[in-house]
Amino acid sequence: MIEFLVAAAGFILAMVALGLARVLRGPAEVDRMMAAQLIGTGGIAVLLLLAAARGVPAAVDVGLTLSLLAAFASVAFVKGASPSELDEAGGR
Amino acid sequence: MTTATAFNLGLAVLVMVLACWTVLARGAFAATVGFVAYGLLLAFIWIRLGAVDVALTEAAIGGGLSGVLMLGAAARLRASEALIAAETIAAGRRLWAAALSAVTALALVTSVLLLPDPAPTLAPAAAENAAATTLGNPVTNVLMAFRALDTMLEKVVLLLALVGVWSLGPDRFWGGRLGPRHRVDPEGMLVFLAQLLPPAGVVVGIYVFWVGANAPGGAFQGGTILAAMWLLAMMAGLTDTPPSGSRRARLVLVAGPSAFLIVGLGGLWLGEAFLAYPLAYAKALILGIEFAMVPTIAVTLGLLLAGPPDRSAQS
Amino acid sequence: MNMAIVSDIFTIAAVSAGAFFFLAGTVGLLRFPDVLTRLHALTKADNLGLGLVVLGLLPRTDGLLSALKLISIWLLVLLGGGIITQLIATSARRGGPPE
């Protein structure tokens, strides 16, 4: 069972690596943002699997933190990529 | 090769490939996304190495706040991005830089591989005296009891960084509101997210701080999560950044280091040493200092990422 | 004794299914022709991939608090991921953000 969980974590990590190919290639900034989102979710899955397999329950807390911070970072990315649609810089 | 070794190897290769790409990427945005992904992978590596507290901090800072900080910097540089891209560096200078980086990396690798086995460490001494504070998390013990001076000075460094960022604004806006005003459609989805996520985030942040006494966590990680939730509300236009001259904000900013200083001087006054805790009250004092530090860290990091004062205090 | 085997099989089945959806999501992200279709693939990984992994790990938790933590992680990812994909889709439909 432990071996299976580690293998599953490795498999999802490989998926994350493939997702990185989209970050590298692009071509648009949205593609990179989506790949970052996938990496975040895949990362959380890997963390949860590792927590169960290695008996490191604190890794679940890392996953919890990551889920919040990933949402926050993605919002910042979306705003950074398309500033005119979502907000306007305040006046001097 | 066991599954564990294969996993570690794959992770190491992935991190190095991503690091190379981040250095070579064109455009600040692409490099930032790569850097955030790199931070996430680093968090895995910390967990594999058994350092879950560091992994928590890496996930919080590297996975979220650093990326946003760099995006903010890239946005301010957008006007001159064409100029920066057009600059060409002589091939000779590039070669020197590459050689220097390679030599430094090689030196680090050899020094790590040549460490005596078992490596010299104070960990057993720290573990022996862990009972003094009755806290269950050895990392918190080291941070808040054995090396409390370092932790206190770190908070002062954070404050200095904040003052440094504030000094980047125009003189006439000193004391003014930070960063741009975010105008967002009040019926839109971003506002919806910013209304739902921060309450959950605040609960998680307080939980991560509280659990740090006996399990990986602590004031810094908790404060970072709180800062991220505050920034989310700012980015959705639900709340405006406070003016840098606001008295309340400044009080919160100095609360953490002051608590540290007061306790430290108290230890001196009781005749022992700076930052010595009387044994009977050690745990209470440590938790009290951490309790004062969480708002300070949250507000400091939030203001750091909000940017330099760009508007007058009344806008 | 039987319960343990049943729960093990359940975990293996659910986690494998979750991994499969991660595969589907990643392949979609790499191979679909445009932003909106790739977003669609991405959400499958978010919802079903992570959801099935969480489901598979639930029998292995010790106590209500750990199980609640796992479920809250999934719910937070759903919330954040859902909104983010909406925002990306909106900005993509408006003619795309600058490259």
Coordinates of C-alpha atoms in Angstrom, one line a residue:
Chain A
M1 CA 0.0 0.0 0.0
I2 CA 2.8 2.4 0.9
E3 CA 4.6 1.6 -2.3
F4 CA 1.4 2.1 -4.3
L5 CA 0.8 5.5 -2.7
V6 CA 4.4 6.6 -3.4
A7 CA 4.1 5.3 -7.0
A8 CA 0.8 7.3 -7.4
A9 CA 2.5 10.4 -6.0
G10 CA 5.3 9.8 -8.5
F11 CA 2.8 9.4 -11.3
I12 CA 1.1 12.7 -10.5
L13 CA 4.4 14.4 -10.2
A14 CA 5.2 13.2 -13.7
M15 CA 1.9 14.8 -14.8
V16 CA 3.0 18.0 -13.1
A17 CA 6.3 17.7 -15.0
L18 CA 4.3 17.4 -18.3
G19 CA 2.3 20.4 -17.3
L20 CA 5.5 22.3 -17.0
A21 CA 5.9 21.8 -20.7
R22 CA 2.9 24.0 -21.1
V23 CA 4.5 26.6 -18.9
L24 CA 7.7 26.5 -21.0
R25 CA 6.0 26.6 -24.4
G26 CA 3.2 29.1 -23.8
P27 CA 2.5 30.6 -26.2
A28 CA 0.2 33.0 -24.4
E29 CA 0.4 34.0 -20.8
V30 CA -2.9 32.3 -20.0
D31 CA -1.4 29.0 -20.9
R32 CA 1.3 29.5 -18.4
M33 CA -1.2 30.5 -15.7
M34 CA -3.3 27.4 -16.4
A35 CA -0.2 25.2 -16.2
A36 CA 0.7 26.9 -12.9
Q37 CA -2.8 26.1 -11.6
L38 CA -2.4 22.5 -12.6
I39 CA 1.0 22.3 -10.9
G40 CA -0.6 23.7 -7.8
T41 CA -3.4 21.2 -7.7
G42 CA -1.1 18.3 -8.7
G43 CA 1.3 19.4 -6.0
I44 CA -1.4 19.3 -3.4
A45 CA -2.4 15.8 -4.5
V46 CA 1.3 14.7 -4.3
L47 CA 1.6 16.2 -0.8
L48 CA -1.5 14.4 0.5
L49 CA -0.3 11.1 -0.9
L50 CA 3.1 11.6 0.6
A51 CA 1.5 12.5 3.9
A52 CA -0.4 9.2 4.0
A53 CA 2.5 7.1 2.7
R54 CA 5.3 8.5 4.8
G55 CA 3.3 9.0 7.9
V56 CA 4.0 12.8 7.9
P57 CA 0.6 14.2 8.9
A58 CA 2.0 17.7 8.8
A59 CA 2.3 17.5 5.1
V60 CA -1.5 17.9 5.0
D61 CA -1.1 21.3 6.6
V62 CA 1.4 22.2 3.8
G63 CA -1.3 21.2 1.3
L64 CA -3.9 23.3 3.1
T65 CA -1.6 26.3 3.0
L66 CA -0.8 25.7 -0.6
S67 CA -4.5 25.6 -1.6
L68 CA -5.0 29.1 -0.1
L69 CA -1.8 30.5 -1.5
A70 CA -2.3 29.0 -4.9
A71 CA -5.7 30.7 -5.2
F72 CA -4.1 34.0 -4.1
A73 CA -1.2 33.7 -6.5
S74 CA -3.4 32.8 -9.4
V75 CA -5.6 35.9 -8.8
A76 CA -2.5 38.0 -8.8
F77 CA -1.3 36.4 -12.0
V78 CA -4.6 36.9 -13.8
K79 CA -4.6 40.6 -12.7
G80 CA -1.0 41.0 -13.7
A81 CA -1.6 39.5 -17.2
S82 CA -4.6 41.6 -18.0
P83 CA -4.6 44.8 -16.0
S84 CA -7.0 46.8 -18.1
E85 CA -9.9 44.3 -17.9
L86 CA -10.0 43.8 -14.2
D87 CA -8.9 47.0 -12.6
E88 CA -7.3 50.4 -13.3
A89 CA -4.3 51.8 -11.6
G90 CA -5.2 54.5 -9.2
G91 CA -4.5 58.1 -10.0
R92 CA -1.4 60.0 -9.0
Chain B
M1 CA 16.1 1.2 -7.4
T2 CA 13.3 1.6 -5.0
T3 CA 10.2 3.8 -5.6
A4 CA 11.4 6.3 -3.1
T5 CA 14.8 6.7 -4.8
A6 CA 13.2 7.0 -8.2
F7 CA 10.8 9.6 -6.8
N8 CA 13.6 11.6 -5.3
L9 CA 15.7 11.4 -8.5
G10 CA 12.7 12.5 -10.7
L11 CA 12.1 15.4 -8.3
A12 CA 15.7 16.6 -8.4
V13 CA 15.9 16.5 -12.2
L14 CA 12.6 18.3 -12.5
V15 CA 13.7 21.1 -10.1
M16 CA 17.0 21.6 -12.0
V17 CA 15.3 21.7 -15.4
L18 CA 12.8 24.3 -14.0
A19 CA 15.5 26.4 -12.5
C20 CA 17.4 26.5 -15.7
W21 CA 14.3 27.5 -17.6
T22 CA 13.4 30.2 -15.1
V23 CA 16.8 31.8 -15.6
L24 CA 16.6 31.6 -19.4
A25 CA 12.9 32.6 -19.8
R26 CA 12.0 35.6 -21.8
G27 CA 9.7 38.1 -20.2
A28 CA 9.2 38.7 -16.5
F29 CA 5.8 37.1 -16.4
A30 CA 7.0 33.7 -17.7
A31 CA 10.0 33.7 -15.4
T32 CA 7.7 34.5 -12.4
V33 CA 5.3 31.6 -13.1
G34 CA 8.4 29.4 -13.4
F35 CA 9.7 30.7 -10.1
V36 CA 6.4 30.0 -8.3
A37 CA 6.3 26.4 -9.7
Y38 CA 10.0 26.0 -8.6
G39 CA 9.0 27.1 -5.1
L40 CA 6.3 24.5 -5.0
L41 CA 8.7 21.8 -6.0
L42 CA 11.2 23.0 -3.4
A43 CA 8.5 22.5 -0.8
F44 CA 8.3 18.8 -1.8
I45 CA 12.1 18.5 -1.4
W46 CA 11.9 19.9 2.1
I47 CA 9.3 17.4 3.0
R48 CA 11.4 14.6 1.6
L49 CA 14.3 15.9 3.7
G50 CA 12.0 15.8 6.8
A51 CA 11.9 19.6 7.3
V52 CA 8.1 20.2 7.3
D53 CA 8.3 23.6 9.0
V54 CA 10.6 24.8 6.2
A55 CA 8.2 23.2 3.6
L56 CA 5.3 25.2 5.1
T57 CA 7.2 28.4 4.9
E58 CA 8.3 27.6 1.3
A59 CA 4.8 26.9 0.3
A60 CA 3.5 30.1 1.8
I61 CA 6.3 32.5 0.8
G62 CA 7.8 30.9 -2.3
G63 CA 4.5 29.6 -3.6
G64 CA 2.5 32.8 -3.2
L65 CA 4.0 35.9 -1.8
S66 CA 7.3 35.9 -3.7
G67 CA 5.5 35.5 -7.0
V68 CA 3.2 38.3 -6.3
L69 CA 6.1 40.5 -5.2
M70 CA 7.9 39.9 -8.4
L71 CA 4.8 40.5 -10.5
G72 CA 4.4 43.8 -8.8
A73 CA 8.0 44.7 -9.5
A74 CA 7.6 43.5 -13.1
A75 CA 4.5 45.7 -13.5
R76 CA 6.4 48.7 -12.3
L77 CA 9.2 47.9 -14.8
R78 CA 6.8 47.3 -17.7
A79 CA 7.5 50.8 -19.1
S80 CA 11.2 50.0 -19.5
E81 CA 10.9 46.3 -20.3
A82 CA 11.6 47.0 -24.0
L83 CA 14.8 48.8 -23.1
I84 CA 15.9 46.0 -20.8
A85 CA 15.3 43.4 -23.4
A86 CA 17.2 45.4 -26.0
E87 CA 20.3 45.6 -23.9
T88 CA 22.9 43.1 -25.0
I89 CA 25.7 41.9 -22.7
A90 CA 29.1 41.1 -24.2
A91 CA 29.7 37.4 -24.6
G92 CA 32.9 37.6 -22.6
R93 CA 31.0 39.0 -19.6
R94 CA 28.4 36.3 -19.9
L95 CA 31.1 33.7 -19.9
W96 CA 32.6 35.1 -16.7
A97 CA 29.2 35.1 -15.0
A98 CA 28.6 31.5 -16.0
A99 CA 32.0 30.4 -14.8
L100 CA 31.6 32.2 -11.5
S101 CA 28.2 30.7 -10.9
A102 CA 29.5 27.2 -11.8
V103 CA 32.4 27.5 -9.4
T104 CA 30.2 28.7 -6.6
A105 CA 27.8 25.8 -7.2
L106 CA 30.7 23.3 -7.3
A107 CA 32.1 24.7 -4.1
L108 CA 28.7 24.3 -2.3
V109 CA 28.2 20.8 -3.7
T110 CA 31.7 19.6 -2.6
S111 CA 31.4 21.1 0.8
V112 CA 28.1 19.4 1.4
L113 CA 29.4 16.1 0.1
L114 CA 32.6 16.3 2.1
L115 CA 30.8 17.0 5.4
P116 CA 32.1 14.6 8.1
D117 CA 29.6 11.8 8.8
P118 CA 27.9 12.3 11.3
A119 CA 27.9 16.0 10.5
P120 CA 28.7 18.3 13.5
T121 CA 25.4 19.5 14.8
L122 CA 23.8 21.1 17.9
A123 CA 20.6 19.1 17.4
P124 CA 21.2 16.6 20.2
A125 CA 22.0 19.4 22.7
A126 CA 18.8 21.2 21.6
A127 CA 16.8 18.0 21.9
E128 CA 18.2 17.3 25.4
N129 CA 17.1 20.7 26.7
A130 CA 13.7 20.6 24.9
A131 CA 11.9 19.8 28.1
A132 CA 12.7 23.2 29.4
T133 CA 10.0 24.9 27.4
T134 CA 7.5 22.0 27.3
L135 CA 6.8 22.7 23.7
G136 CA 6.4 19.8 21.4
N137 CA 7.9 21.3 18.3
P138 CA 11.7 21.3 18.3
V139 CA 11.9 23.9 15.6
T140 CA 9.8 26.3 17.6
N141 CA 12.0 25.6 20.6
V142 CA 15.1 26.7 18.6
L143 CA 13.4 29.7 17.0
M144 CA 11.8 31.1 20.2
A145 CA 13.9 29.9 23.0
F146 CA 17.5 28.9 22.1
R147 CA 18.0 31.4 19.2
A148 CA 15.3 33.9 20.1
L149 CA 17.7 36.8 19.4
D150 CA 17.9 35.8 15.7
T151 CA 14.1 35.7 15.5
M152 CA 13.7 39.1 17.1
L153 CA 16.3 40.6 14.7
E154 CA 14.6 39.0 11.7
K155 CA 11.4 40.9 12.6
V156 CA 13.4 44.2 12.8
V157 CA 14.9 43.4 9.4
L158 CA 11.4 42.9 8.0
L159 CA 10.5 46.4 9.4
L160 CA 13.6 47.9 7.8
A161 CA 12.6 46.3 4.5
L162 CA 9.2 47.9 4.8
V163 CA 10.7 51.3 5.4
G164 CA 13.0 50.7 2.4
V165 CA 10.0 50.0 0.2
W166 CA 8.2 53.1 1.5
S167 CA 11.2 55.2 0.6
L168 CA 10.7 54.2 -3.1
G169 CA 7.6 56.4 -3.3
P170 CA 7.7 60.0 -4.3
D171 CA 8.4 62.4 -1.5
R172 CA 5.1 64.2 -1.7
F173 CA 3.3 60.9 -1.0
W174 CA 5.2 59.9 2.1
G175 CA 2.5 58.8 4.5
G176 CA 0.1 58.3 1.7
R177 CA -1.8 55.2 0.6
L178 CA 0.2 52.3 -0.9
G179 CA 0.0 51.0 -4.4
P180 CA -2.6 51.5 -7.1
R181 CA -6.3 51.6 -6.4
H182 CA -8.0 48.4 -7.6
R183 CA -11.3 49.0 -9.2
V184 CA -13.1 45.7 -9.7
D185 CA -16.6 45.0 -10.8
P186 CA -18.5 44.7 -7.5
E187 CA -20.8 42.0 -9.0
G188 CA -18.0 40.0 -10.4
M189 CA -16.4 36.7 -9.5
L190 CA -13.2 38.2 -8.0
V191 CA -15.2 39.9 -5.3
F192 CA -17.1 36.6 -4.7
L193 CA -13.8 34.8 -4.2
A194 CA -12.5 37.6 -1.9
Q195 CA -15.6 37.4 0.2
L196 CA -15.5 33.6 0.6
L197 CA -11.9 32.7 0.8
P198 CA -10.4 35.1 3.4
P199 CA -12.7 33.9 6.3
A200 CA -11.6 30.3 5.7
G201 CA -8.0 31.5 5.2
V202 CA -8.0 33.4 8.5
V203 CA -9.2 30.3 10.3
V204 CA -6.4 28.3 8.6
G205 CA -3.8 30.9 9.4
I206 CA -4.7 31.0 13.1
Y207 CA -4.7 27.2 13.1
V208 CA -1.3 27.0 11.6
F209 CA 0.0 29.5 14.1
W210 CA -1.6 27.6 17.0
V211 CA -0.4 24.2 16.0
G212 CA 3.1 25.4 15.8
A213 CA 3.7 24.8 19.5
N214 CA 3.6 21.0 19.0
A215 CA 3.7 20.3 15.3
P216 CA 5.1 22.0 12.2
G217 CA 3.7 25.5 12.0
G218 CA 4.3 28.7 13.9
A219 CA 3.8 32.5 13.9
F220 CA 5.6 33.2 10.7
Q221 CA 3.6 30.7 8.6
G222 CA 0.3 31.7 10.2
G223 CA 1.1 35.4 9.7
T224 CA 1.9 34.8 6.0
I225 CA -1.4 33.1 5.3
L226 CA -3.2 36.0 7.0
A227 CA -1.2 38.5 4.9
A228 CA -2.2 36.7 1.7
M229 CA -5.9 36.8 2.6
W230 CA -5.6 40.5 3.4
L231 CA -3.9 41.1 0.0
L232 CA -6.6 39.1 -1.7
A233 CA -9.2 41.5 -0.2
M234 CA -7.1 44.4 -1.4
M235 CA -6.7 43.1 -4.9
A236 CA -10.5 42.6 -5.2
G237 CA -11.1 46.2 -4.2
L238 CA -13.0 45.2 -1.0
T239 CA -10.6 47.2 1.1
D240 CA -8.1 49.9 0.3
T241 CA -4.5 49.8 1.4
P242 CA -4.0 51.7 4.6
P243 CA -2.0 54.9 4.4
S244 CA 1.6 54.4 5.4
G245 CA 1.2 57.2 7.9
S246 CA -1.7 55.5 9.7
R247 CA -1.0 55.4 13.4
R248 CA -2.9 52.1 13.9
A249 CA -0.9 50.3 11.3
R250 CA 2.4 51.6 12.7
L251 CA 1.4 50.4 16.2
V252 CA 0.7 46.9 14.9
L253 CA 3.9 46.9 13.0
V254 CA 6.0 47.5 16.1
A255 CA 4.0 45.3 18.5
G256 CA 5.8 42.1 17.7
P257 CA 9.4 43.3 18.0
S258 CA 8.4 45.4 21.1
A259 CA 7.0 42.3 22.8
F260 CA 10.2 40.5 22.2
L261 CA 12.2 43.5 23.4
I262 CA 10.1 43.9 26.6
V263 CA 10.5 40.2 27.4
G264 CA 14.2 40.3 26.6
L265 CA 14.8 43.3 28.9
G266 CA 12.7 41.7 31.5
G267 CA 15.0 38.7 31.5
L268 CA 17.9 41.1 31.9
W269 CA 16.2 43.0 34.7
L270 CA 15.6 39.7 36.6
G271 CA 19.3 39.3 36.6
E272 CA 19.7 36.4 34.1
A273 CA 20.4 37.4 30.5
F274 CA 18.8 39.2 27.6
L275 CA 15.9 37.1 26.4
A276 CA 16.2 34.6 29.2
Y277 CA 12.8 33.1 30.2
P278 CA 12.1 32.2 33.8
L279 CA 11.5 28.4 33.6
A280 CA 8.1 28.5 35.2
Y281 CA 6.7 30.9 32.6
A282 CA 8.7 29.9 29.6
K283 CA 5.8 28.4 27.6
A284 CA 3.5 31.3 28.4
L285 CA 6.0 33.9 27.5
I286 CA 6.8 32.2 24.2
L287 CA 3.2 31.9 23.2
G288 CA 2.6 35.5 24.3
I289 CA 5.4 36.7 22.1
E290 CA 4.2 34.6 19.2
F291 CA 0.7 36.0 19.7
A292 CA 2.0 39.5 19.4
M293 CA 4.1 38.6 16.4
V294 CA 1.3 37.1 14.2
P295 CA -0.4 40.5 13.5
T296 CA 2.9 42.2 13.0
I297 CA 4.1 39.6 10.5
A298 CA 0.7 39.7 8.7
V299 CA 0.6 43.5 8.5
T300 CA 4.3 43.8 7.6
L301 CA 4.1 41.3 4.7
G302 CA 0.8 42.7 3.5
L303 CA 2.2 46.3 3.4
L304 CA 5.5 45.0 1.8
L305 CA 3.5 43.5 -1.1
A306 CA 1.1 46.4 -1.4
G307 CA 3.9 48.6 -2.7
P308 CA 5.3 52.0 -2.1
P309 CA 3.0 55.0 -1.3
D310 CA 1.7 56.1 -4.7
R311 CA -1.3 58.1 -3.7
S312 CA -2.1 60.8 -1.1
A313 CA -3.6 59.6 2.1
Q314 CA -7.0 61.1 1.2
S315 CA -7.5 59.3 -2.1
Chain C
M1 CA -9.8 -8.4 8.6
N2 CA -12.2 -8.1 5.7
M3 CA -12.8 -4.4 6.4
A4 CA -9.1 -3.7 6.0
I5 CA -8.9 -5.4 2.6
V6 CA -12.0 -3.7 1.4
S7 CA -10.8 -0.3 2.4
D8 CA -7.4 -1.0 0.8
I9 CA -9.0 -1.9 -2.4
F10 CA -11.2 1.2 -2.2
T11 CA -8.1 3.4 -1.6
I12 CA -6.2 1.9 -4.5
A13 CA -9.2 2.2 -6.9
A14 CA -10.0 5.8 -5.9
V15 CA -6.4 7.0 -6.1
S16 CA -5.9 5.3 -9.4
A17 CA -9.0 6.9 -10.8
G18 CA -7.8 10.3 -9.5
A19 CA -4.4 9.8 -11.1
F20 CA -6.1 8.9 -14.4
F21 CA -8.0 12.2 -14.3
F22 CA -4.8 14.1 -13.6
L23 CA -3.4 12.4 -16.7
A24 CA -6.5 13.4 -18.7
G25 CA -6.2 17.0 -17.5
T26 CA -2.6 17.2 -18.3
V27 CA -3.0 15.7 -21.8
G28 CA -5.9 18.0 -22.4
L29 CA -3.8 21.0 -21.3
L30 CA -1.0 20.0 -23.7
R31 CA -3.0 18.9 -26.7
F32 CA -6.2 20.8 -26.9
P33 CA -6.2 23.6 -29.5
D34 CA -7.3 26.7 -27.7
V35 CA -7.6 28.3 -24.3
L36 CA -11.2 27.5 -23.5
T37 CA -10.9 23.8 -24.3
R38 CA -7.7 23.6 -22.2
L39 CA -9.5 25.3 -19.3
H40 CA -12.1 22.6 -19.5
A41 CA -9.5 19.9 -19.3
L42 CA -7.8 21.7 -16.4
T43 CA -11.0 21.7 -14.3
K44 CA -11.3 18.0 -14.6
A45 CA -8.0 17.6 -12.9
D46 CA -9.0 20.0 -10.2
N47 CA -12.4 18.6 -9.4
L48 CA -12.3 14.9 -10.2
G49 CA -8.6 14.3 -9.9
L50 CA -8.0 15.8 -6.5
G51 CA -11.5 14.8 -5.3
L52 CA -10.9 11.1 -6.0
V53 CA -7.5 11.2 -4.4
V54 CA -9.0 12.8 -1.3
L55 CA -11.8 10.2 -1.3
G56 CA -9.3 7.4 -1.6
L57 CA -7.2 8.8 1.3
L58 CA -10.2 9.2 3.6
P59 CA -10.2 5.6 4.9
R60 CA -6.6 6.0 5.9
T61 CA -7.1 9.1 8.1
D62 CA -7.1 8.8 11.9
G63 CA -9.8 10.8 13.3
L64 CA -12.5 13.3 12.2
L65 CA -10.1 16.3 12.2
S66 CA -7.8 14.8 9.6
A67 CA -10.7 13.8 7.4
L68 CA -12.2 17.2 7.6
K69 CA -8.8 18.7 6.7
L70 CA -8.6 16.6 3.6
I71 CA -12.1 17.6 2.5
S72 CA -11.6 21.3 3.2
I73 CA -8.5 21.2 1.0
W74 CA -10.6 19.8 -1.8
L75 CA -13.3 22.4 -1.2
L76 CA -10.8 25.3 -1.2
V77 CA -9.2 24.1 -4.4
L78 CA -12.7 23.8 -5.9
L79 CA -13.5 27.3 -4.9
G80 CA -10.3 28.9 -5.9
G81 CA -9.8 26.9 -9.1
G82 CA -13.4 27.5 -10.2
I83 CA -13.2 31.2 -9.8
I84 CA -9.7 31.4 -11.4
T85 CA -10.9 29.5 -14.5
Q86 CA -13.8 31.8 -14.8
L87 CA -11.5 34.8 -14.6
I88 CA -9.1 33.3 -17.2
A89 CA -12.0 32.4 -19.5
T90 CA -13.4 36.0 -19.2
S91 CA -10.2 37.6 -20.0
A92 CA -9.6 35.1 -22.9
R93 CA -13.0 35.8 -24.4
R94 CA -12.4 39.5 -24.4
G95 CA -9.7 39.0 -27.0
G96 CA -6.9 37.7 -24.8
P97 CA -4.5 39.2 -22.5
P98 CA -1.2 40.5 -23.9
E99 CA 1.3 37.7 -24.6

